[in-house]
mmCIF file of C-alpha atoms in Angstrom:
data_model
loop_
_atom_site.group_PDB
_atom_site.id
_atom_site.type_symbol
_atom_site.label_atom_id
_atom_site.label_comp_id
_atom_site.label_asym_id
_atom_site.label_seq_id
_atom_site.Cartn_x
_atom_site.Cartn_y
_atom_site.Cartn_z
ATOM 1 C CA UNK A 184 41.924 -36.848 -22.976
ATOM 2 C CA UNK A 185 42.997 -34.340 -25.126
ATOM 3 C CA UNK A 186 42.883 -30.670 -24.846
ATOM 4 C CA UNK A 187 39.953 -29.718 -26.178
ATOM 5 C CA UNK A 188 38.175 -32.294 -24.386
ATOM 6 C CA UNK A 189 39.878 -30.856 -20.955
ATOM 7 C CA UNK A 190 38.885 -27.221 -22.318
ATOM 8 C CA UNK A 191 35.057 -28.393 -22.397
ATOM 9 C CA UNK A 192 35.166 -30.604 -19.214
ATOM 10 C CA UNK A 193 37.000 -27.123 -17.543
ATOM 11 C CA UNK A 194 34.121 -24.974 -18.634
ATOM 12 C CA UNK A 195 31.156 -27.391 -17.642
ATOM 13 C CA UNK A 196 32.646 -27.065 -14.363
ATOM 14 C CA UNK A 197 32.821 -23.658 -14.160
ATOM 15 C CA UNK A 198 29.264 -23.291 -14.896
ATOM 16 C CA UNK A 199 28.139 -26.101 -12.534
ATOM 17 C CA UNK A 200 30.034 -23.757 -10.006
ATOM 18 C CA UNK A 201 28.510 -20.754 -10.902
ATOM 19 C CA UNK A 202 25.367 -22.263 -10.557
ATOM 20 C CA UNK A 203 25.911 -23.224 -7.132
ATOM 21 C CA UNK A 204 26.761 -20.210 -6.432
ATOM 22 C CA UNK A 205 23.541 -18.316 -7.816
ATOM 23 C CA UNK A 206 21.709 -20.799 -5.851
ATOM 24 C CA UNK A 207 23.686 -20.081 -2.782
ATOM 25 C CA UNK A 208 24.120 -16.252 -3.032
ATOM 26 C CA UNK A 209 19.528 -16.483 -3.726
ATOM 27 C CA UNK A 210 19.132 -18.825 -0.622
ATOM 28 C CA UNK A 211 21.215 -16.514 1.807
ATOM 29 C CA UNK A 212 19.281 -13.196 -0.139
ATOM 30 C CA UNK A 213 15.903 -14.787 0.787
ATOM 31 C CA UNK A 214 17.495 -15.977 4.759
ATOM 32 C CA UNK A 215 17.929 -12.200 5.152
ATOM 33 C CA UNK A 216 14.191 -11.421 6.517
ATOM 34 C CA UNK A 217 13.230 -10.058 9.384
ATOM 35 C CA UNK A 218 9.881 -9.804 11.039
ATOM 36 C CA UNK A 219 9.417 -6.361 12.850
ATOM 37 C CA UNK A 220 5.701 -6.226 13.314
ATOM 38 C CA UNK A 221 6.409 -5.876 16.904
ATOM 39 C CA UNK A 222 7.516 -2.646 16.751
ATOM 40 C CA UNK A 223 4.039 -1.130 15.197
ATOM 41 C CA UNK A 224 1.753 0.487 17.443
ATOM 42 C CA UNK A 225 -1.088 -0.793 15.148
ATOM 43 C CA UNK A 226 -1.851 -4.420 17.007
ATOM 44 C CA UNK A 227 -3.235 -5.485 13.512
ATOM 45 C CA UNK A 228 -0.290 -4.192 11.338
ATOM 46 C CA UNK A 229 2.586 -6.618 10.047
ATOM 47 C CA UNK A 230 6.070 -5.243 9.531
ATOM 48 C CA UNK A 231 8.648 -6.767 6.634
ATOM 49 C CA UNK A 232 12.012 -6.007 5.618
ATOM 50 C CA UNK A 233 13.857 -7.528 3.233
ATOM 51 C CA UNK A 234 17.698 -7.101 3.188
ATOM 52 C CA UNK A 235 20.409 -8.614 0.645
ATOM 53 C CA UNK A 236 23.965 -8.216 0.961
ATOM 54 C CA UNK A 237 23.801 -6.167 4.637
ATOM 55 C CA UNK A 238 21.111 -3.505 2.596
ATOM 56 C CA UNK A 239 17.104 -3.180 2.893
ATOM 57 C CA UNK A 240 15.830 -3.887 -1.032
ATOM 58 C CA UNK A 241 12.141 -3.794 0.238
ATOM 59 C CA UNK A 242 10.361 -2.999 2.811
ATOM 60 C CA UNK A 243 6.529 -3.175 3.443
ATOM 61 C CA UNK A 244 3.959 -1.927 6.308
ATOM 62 C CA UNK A 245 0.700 -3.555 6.366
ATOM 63 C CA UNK A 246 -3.058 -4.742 7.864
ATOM 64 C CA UNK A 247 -4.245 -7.584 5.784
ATOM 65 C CA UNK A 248 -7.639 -9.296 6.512
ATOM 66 C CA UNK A 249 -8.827 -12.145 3.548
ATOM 67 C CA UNK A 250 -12.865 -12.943 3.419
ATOM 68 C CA UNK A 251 -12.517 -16.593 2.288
ATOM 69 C CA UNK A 252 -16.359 -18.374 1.008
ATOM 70 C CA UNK A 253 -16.900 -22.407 1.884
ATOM 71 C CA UNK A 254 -19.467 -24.212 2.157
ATOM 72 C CA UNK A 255 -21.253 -26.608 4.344
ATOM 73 C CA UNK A 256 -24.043 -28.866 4.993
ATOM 74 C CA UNK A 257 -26.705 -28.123 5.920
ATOM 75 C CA UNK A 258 -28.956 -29.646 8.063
ATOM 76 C CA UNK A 259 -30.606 -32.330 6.024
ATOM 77 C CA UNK A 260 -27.299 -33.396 4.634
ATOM 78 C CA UNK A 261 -28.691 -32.429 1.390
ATOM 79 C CA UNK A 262 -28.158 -29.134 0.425
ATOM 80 C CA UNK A 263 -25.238 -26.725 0.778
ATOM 81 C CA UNK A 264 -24.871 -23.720 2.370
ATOM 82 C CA UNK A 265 -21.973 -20.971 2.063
ATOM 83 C CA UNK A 266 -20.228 -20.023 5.182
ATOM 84 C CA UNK A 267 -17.626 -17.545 5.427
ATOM 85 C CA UNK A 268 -14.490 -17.370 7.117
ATOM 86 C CA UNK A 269 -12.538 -14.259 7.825
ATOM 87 C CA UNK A 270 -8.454 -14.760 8.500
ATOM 88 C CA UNK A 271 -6.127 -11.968 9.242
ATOM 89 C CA UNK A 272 -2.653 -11.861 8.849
ATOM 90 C CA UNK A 273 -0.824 -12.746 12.085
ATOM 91 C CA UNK A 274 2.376 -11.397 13.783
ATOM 92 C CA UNK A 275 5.184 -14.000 14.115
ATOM 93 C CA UNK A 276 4.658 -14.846 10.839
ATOM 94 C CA UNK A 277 7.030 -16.714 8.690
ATOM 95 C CA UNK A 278 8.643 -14.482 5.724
ATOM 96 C CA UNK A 279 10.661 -14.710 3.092
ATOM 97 C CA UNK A 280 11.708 -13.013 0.070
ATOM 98 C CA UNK A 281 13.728 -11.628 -3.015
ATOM 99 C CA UNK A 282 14.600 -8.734 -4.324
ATOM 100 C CA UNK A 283 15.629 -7.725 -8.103
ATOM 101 C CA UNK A 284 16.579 -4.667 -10.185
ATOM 102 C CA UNK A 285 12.804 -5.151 -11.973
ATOM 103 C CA UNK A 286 11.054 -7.925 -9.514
ATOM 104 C CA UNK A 287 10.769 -8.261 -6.638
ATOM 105 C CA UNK A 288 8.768 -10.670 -4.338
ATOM 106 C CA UNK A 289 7.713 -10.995 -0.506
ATOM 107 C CA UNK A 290 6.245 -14.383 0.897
ATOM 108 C CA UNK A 291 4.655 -14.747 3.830
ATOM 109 C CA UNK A 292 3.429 -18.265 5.842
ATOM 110 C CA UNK A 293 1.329 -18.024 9.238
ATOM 111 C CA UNK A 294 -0.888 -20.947 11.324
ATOM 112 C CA UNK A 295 1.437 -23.613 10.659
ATOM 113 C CA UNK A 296 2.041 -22.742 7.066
ATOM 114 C CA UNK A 297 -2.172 -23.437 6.697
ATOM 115 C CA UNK A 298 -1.880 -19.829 5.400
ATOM 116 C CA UNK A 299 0.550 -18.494 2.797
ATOM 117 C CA UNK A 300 0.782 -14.754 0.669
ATOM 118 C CA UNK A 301 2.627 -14.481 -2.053
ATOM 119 C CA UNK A 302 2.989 -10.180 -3.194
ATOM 120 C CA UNK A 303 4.915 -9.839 -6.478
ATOM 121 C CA UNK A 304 6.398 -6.317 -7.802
ATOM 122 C CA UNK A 305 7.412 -5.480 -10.898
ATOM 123 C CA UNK A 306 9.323 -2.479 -12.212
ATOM 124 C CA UNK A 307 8.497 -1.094 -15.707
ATOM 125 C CA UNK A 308 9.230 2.019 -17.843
ATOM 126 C CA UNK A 309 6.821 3.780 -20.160
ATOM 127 C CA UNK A 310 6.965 6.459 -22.831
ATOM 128 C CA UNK A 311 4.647 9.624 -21.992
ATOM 129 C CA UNK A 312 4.439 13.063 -23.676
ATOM 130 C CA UNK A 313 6.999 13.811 -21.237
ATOM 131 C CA UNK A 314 9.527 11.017 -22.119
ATOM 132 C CA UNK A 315 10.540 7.869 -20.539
ATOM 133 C CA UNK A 316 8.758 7.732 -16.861
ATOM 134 C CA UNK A 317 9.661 4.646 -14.846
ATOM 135 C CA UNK A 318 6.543 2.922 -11.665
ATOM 136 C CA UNK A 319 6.380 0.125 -9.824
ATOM 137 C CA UNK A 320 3.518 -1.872 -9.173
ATOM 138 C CA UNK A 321 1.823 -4.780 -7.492
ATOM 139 C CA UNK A 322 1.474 -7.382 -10.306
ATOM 140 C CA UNK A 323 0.338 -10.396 -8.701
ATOM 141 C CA UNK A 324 -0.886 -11.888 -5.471
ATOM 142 C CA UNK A 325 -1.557 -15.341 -4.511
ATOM 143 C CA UNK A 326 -3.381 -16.904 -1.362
ATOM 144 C CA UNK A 327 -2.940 -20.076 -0.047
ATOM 145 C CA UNK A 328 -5.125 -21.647 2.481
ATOM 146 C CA UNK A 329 -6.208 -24.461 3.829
ATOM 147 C CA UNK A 330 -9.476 -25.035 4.706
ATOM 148 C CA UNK A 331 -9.430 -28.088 7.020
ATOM 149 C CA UNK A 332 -7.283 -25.602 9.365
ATOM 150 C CA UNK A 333 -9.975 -25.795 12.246
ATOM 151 C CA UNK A 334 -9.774 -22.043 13.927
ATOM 152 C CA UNK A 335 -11.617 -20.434 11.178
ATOM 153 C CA UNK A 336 -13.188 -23.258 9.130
ATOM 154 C CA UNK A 337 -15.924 -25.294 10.520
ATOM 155 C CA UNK A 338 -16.649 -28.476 8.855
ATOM 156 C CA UNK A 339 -16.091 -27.629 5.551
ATOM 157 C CA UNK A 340 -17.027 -29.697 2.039
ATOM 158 C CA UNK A 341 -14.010 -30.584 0.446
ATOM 159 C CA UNK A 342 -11.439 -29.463 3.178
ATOM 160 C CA UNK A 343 -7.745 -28.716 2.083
ATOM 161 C CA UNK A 344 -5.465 -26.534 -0.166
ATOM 162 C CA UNK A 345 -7.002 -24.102 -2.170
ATOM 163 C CA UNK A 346 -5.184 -21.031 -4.420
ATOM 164 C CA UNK A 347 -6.628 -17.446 -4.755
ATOM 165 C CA UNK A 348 -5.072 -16.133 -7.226
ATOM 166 C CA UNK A 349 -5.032 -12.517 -8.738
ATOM 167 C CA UNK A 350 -5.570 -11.714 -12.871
ATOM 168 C CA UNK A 351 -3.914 -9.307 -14.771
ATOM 169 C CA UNK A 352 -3.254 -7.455 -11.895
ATOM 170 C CA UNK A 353 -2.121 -3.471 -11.418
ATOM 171 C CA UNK A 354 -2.455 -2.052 -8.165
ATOM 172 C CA UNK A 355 0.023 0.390 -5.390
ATOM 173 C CA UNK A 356 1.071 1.940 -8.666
ATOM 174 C CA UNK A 357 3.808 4.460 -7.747
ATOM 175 C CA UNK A 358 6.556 6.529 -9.772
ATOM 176 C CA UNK A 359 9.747 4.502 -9.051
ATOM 177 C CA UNK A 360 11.995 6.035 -6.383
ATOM 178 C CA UNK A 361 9.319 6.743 -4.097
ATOM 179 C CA UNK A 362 7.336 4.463 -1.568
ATOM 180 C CA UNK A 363 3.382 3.476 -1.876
ATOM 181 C CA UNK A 364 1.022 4.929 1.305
ATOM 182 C CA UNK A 365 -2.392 4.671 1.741
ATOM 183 C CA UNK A 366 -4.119 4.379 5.399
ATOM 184 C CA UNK A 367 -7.534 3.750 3.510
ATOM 185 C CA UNK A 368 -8.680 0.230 3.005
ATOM 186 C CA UNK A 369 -8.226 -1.274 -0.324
ATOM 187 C CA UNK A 370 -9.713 -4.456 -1.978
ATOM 188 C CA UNK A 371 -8.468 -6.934 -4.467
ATOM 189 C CA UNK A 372 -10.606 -9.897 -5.923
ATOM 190 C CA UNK A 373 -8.602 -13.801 -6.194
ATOM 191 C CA UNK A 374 -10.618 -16.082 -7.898
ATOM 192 C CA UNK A 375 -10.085 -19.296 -6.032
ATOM 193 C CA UNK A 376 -9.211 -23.145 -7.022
ATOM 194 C CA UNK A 377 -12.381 -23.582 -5.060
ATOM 195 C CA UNK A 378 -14.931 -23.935 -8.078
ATOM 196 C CA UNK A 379 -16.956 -20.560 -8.168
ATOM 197 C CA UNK A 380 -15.533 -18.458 -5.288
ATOM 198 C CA UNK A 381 -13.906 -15.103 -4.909
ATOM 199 C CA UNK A 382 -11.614 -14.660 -2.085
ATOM 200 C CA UNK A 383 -11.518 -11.090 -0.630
ATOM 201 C CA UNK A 384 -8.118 -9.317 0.167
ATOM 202 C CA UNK A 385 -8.357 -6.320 2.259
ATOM 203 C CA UNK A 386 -5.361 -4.186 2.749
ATOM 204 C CA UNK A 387 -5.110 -1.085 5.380
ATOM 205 C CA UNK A 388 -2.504 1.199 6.575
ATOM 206 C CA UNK A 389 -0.189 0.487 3.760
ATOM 207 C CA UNK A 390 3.070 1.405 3.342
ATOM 208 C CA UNK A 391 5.581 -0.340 0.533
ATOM 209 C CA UNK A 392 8.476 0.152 -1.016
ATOM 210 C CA UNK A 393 9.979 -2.609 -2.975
ATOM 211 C CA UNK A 394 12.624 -0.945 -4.843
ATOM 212 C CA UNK A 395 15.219 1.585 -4.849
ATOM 213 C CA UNK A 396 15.357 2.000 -1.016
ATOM 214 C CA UNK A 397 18.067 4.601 -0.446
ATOM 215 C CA UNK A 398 18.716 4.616 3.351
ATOM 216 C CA UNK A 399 18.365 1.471 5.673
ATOM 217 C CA UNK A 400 15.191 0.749 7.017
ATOM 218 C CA UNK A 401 13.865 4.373 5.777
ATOM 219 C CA UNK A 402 11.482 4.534 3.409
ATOM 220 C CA UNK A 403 11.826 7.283 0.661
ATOM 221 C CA UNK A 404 9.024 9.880 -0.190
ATOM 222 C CA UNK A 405 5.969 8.762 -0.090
ATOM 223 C CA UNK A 406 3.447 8.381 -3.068
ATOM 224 C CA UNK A 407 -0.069 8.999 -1.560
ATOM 225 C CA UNK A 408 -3.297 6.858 -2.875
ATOM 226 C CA UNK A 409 -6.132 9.189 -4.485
ATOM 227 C CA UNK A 410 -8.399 8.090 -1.619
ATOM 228 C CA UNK A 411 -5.921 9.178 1.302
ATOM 229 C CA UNK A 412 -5.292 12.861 -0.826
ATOM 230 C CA UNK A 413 -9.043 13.450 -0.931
ATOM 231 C CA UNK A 414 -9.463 12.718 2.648
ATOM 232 C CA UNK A 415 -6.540 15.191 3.122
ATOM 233 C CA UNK A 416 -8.300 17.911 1.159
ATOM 234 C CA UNK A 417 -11.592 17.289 2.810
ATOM 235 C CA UNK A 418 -9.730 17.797 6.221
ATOM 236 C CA UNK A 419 -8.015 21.326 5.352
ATOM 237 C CA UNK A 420 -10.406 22.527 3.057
ATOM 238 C CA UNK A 421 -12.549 23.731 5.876
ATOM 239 C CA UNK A 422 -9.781 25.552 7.292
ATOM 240 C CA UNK A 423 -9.104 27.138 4.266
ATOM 241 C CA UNK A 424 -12.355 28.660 3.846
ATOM 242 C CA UNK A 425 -12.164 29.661 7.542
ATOM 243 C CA UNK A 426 -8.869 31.172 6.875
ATOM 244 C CA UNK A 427 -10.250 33.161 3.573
ATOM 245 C CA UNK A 428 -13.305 34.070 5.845
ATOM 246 C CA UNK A 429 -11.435 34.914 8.772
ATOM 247 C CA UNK A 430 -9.310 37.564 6.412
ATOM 248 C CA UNK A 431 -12.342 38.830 4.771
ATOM 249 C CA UNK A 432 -14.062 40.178 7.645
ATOM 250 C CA UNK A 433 -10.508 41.499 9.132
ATOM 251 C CA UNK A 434 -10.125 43.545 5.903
ATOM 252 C CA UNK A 435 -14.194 45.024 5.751
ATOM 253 C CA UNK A 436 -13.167 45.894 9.386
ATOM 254 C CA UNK A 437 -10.214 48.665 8.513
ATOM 255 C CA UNK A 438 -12.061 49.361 5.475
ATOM 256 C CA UNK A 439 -14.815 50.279 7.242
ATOM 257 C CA UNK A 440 -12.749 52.023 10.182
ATOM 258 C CA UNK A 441 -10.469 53.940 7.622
ATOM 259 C CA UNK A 442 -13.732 55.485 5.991
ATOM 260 C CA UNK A 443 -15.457 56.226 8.988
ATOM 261 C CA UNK A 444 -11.923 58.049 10.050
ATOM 262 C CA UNK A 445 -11.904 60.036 7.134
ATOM 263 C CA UNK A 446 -15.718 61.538 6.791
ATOM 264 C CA UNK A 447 -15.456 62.558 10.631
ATOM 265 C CA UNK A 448 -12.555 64.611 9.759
ATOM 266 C CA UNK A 449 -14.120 66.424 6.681
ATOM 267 C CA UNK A 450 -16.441 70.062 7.323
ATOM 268 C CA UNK A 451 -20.169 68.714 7.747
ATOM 269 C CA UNK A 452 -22.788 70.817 5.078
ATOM 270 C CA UNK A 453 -25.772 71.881 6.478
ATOM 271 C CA UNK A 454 -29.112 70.828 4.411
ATOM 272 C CA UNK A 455 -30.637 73.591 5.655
ATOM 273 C CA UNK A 456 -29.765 76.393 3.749
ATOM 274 C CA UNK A 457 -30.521 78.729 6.341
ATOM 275 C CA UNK A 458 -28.354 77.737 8.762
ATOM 276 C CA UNK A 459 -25.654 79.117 5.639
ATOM 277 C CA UNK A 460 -25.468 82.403 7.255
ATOM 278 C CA UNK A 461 -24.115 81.403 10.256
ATOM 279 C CA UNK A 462 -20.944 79.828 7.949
ATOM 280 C CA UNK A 463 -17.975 82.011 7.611
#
């Protein structure tokens, strides 16, 4: 062989090697999960961190509940009837997941893997009026289930694997740097494999960051849903007015006490003229 052909055999090997090692260094990335839903207070509420090379790259707080349609027989055999089954997302789940300087993605398998979600983030930058502003967002989300899985399906038509998938999806959006919060519930349509149904994903007490995490296991400041920042102003807007009120009335008090002071201390004039005489 002669040494260009051991040049070219050298650098197929190197990149065989580096391959290996991508697909190493991505395996351990995603083994780096943990499962900390045991710590929330909130019985319904799944905790997730995501950690490459000893550092959390996402994080994510949430209550997920998915309305899933079926159908059935019904009782003549004949027709069909549309049940519905309601699955939550379990603690002890099975996660895993990725991180990336624009995408990032969080997987997570429950029941036996008869249940799998699949949240994927992506990073962009825009031009505005005020120059380049960088958000993340959730892009896509994908549902697996399986509806021969006998704890919420009962006897359905057509049992087995199904895929609820999202469409041109844009939701949590949040300036980039900061995490996504929102204790209100929150809805997202999947149109399922399942010819003509809609699965129903409903989120609740979320909290996500999927990107630029600065401290471990702390999530940075928090970007606030419209929904949660109304609720907020509806709560101290009453205290407010009582406030403004409650200053109002303090200040027509020494108003009213500083006037009455100062006409008791000026000379009374009689109306009646006679009583003039008696002045002086």
């Amino acid at each position: 062989m002669d040494l260009r052909g051991r040049a070219v055999l050298g650098v197929n090997r190197l990149r065989v090697l580096l391959m290996l090692f991508h697909t190493m260094a991505r395996i351990m990335a995603e083994q780096e999960v943990e499962n900390l839903s045991g710590l929330s207070t909130n019985p319904e509420k799944d905790i997730f961190v995501v950690r490459e090379n000893g550092t959390t790259c996402l994080m994510a707080e949430f209550a997920a509940k998915f309305t899933v349609p079926y159908d059935v027989w019904a009782s003549n055999y004949v027709d069909l009837i549309t049940e519905q089954a309601d699955i939550s997302l379990t603690r002890g789940a099975e996660v895993k997941g990725r991180c990336g300087h624009n995408e990032s993605e969080l997987q997570v398998f429950w029941v036996d893997r008869a249940y799998a979600l699949e949240m994927l983030f992506v990073k962009e930058s825009h031009n505005t009026s005020k120059g380049p502003e960088a958000t993340w967002r959730l892009s896509k989300v994908q549902f697996v289930y399986d509806s021969s899985e006998k704890t919420h399906f009962k006897d359905a038509v057509s049992a087995g694997k199904h895929t609820a998938n999202s469409h041109h999806l844009s939701a949590l959006v949040t300036p980039a740097g900061k995490s996504y919060e929102c204790q209100a519930q929150q809805t997202i349509s999947l149109a399922s494999s399942d010819p003509q149904k809609t699965v129903t994903m409903i989120l609740s007490a979320v909290h996500i960051q999927p990107f630029d995490i600065i401290s471990d296991f702390v999530f940075s400041e928090e970007h606030k849903c419209p929904v949660d920042e109304q609720e907020q102003l509806e709560e101290t807007l009453p205290l407010i007015l009582g406030l403004i009120l409650g200053l109002v009335i303090v200040v027509t008090l020494v108003i009213y006490h500083l006037h009455h002071k100062m006409t008791a201390n000026q000379v009374q004039i009689p109306r009646d003229r006679s009583q003039y005489k008696h002045m002086g």
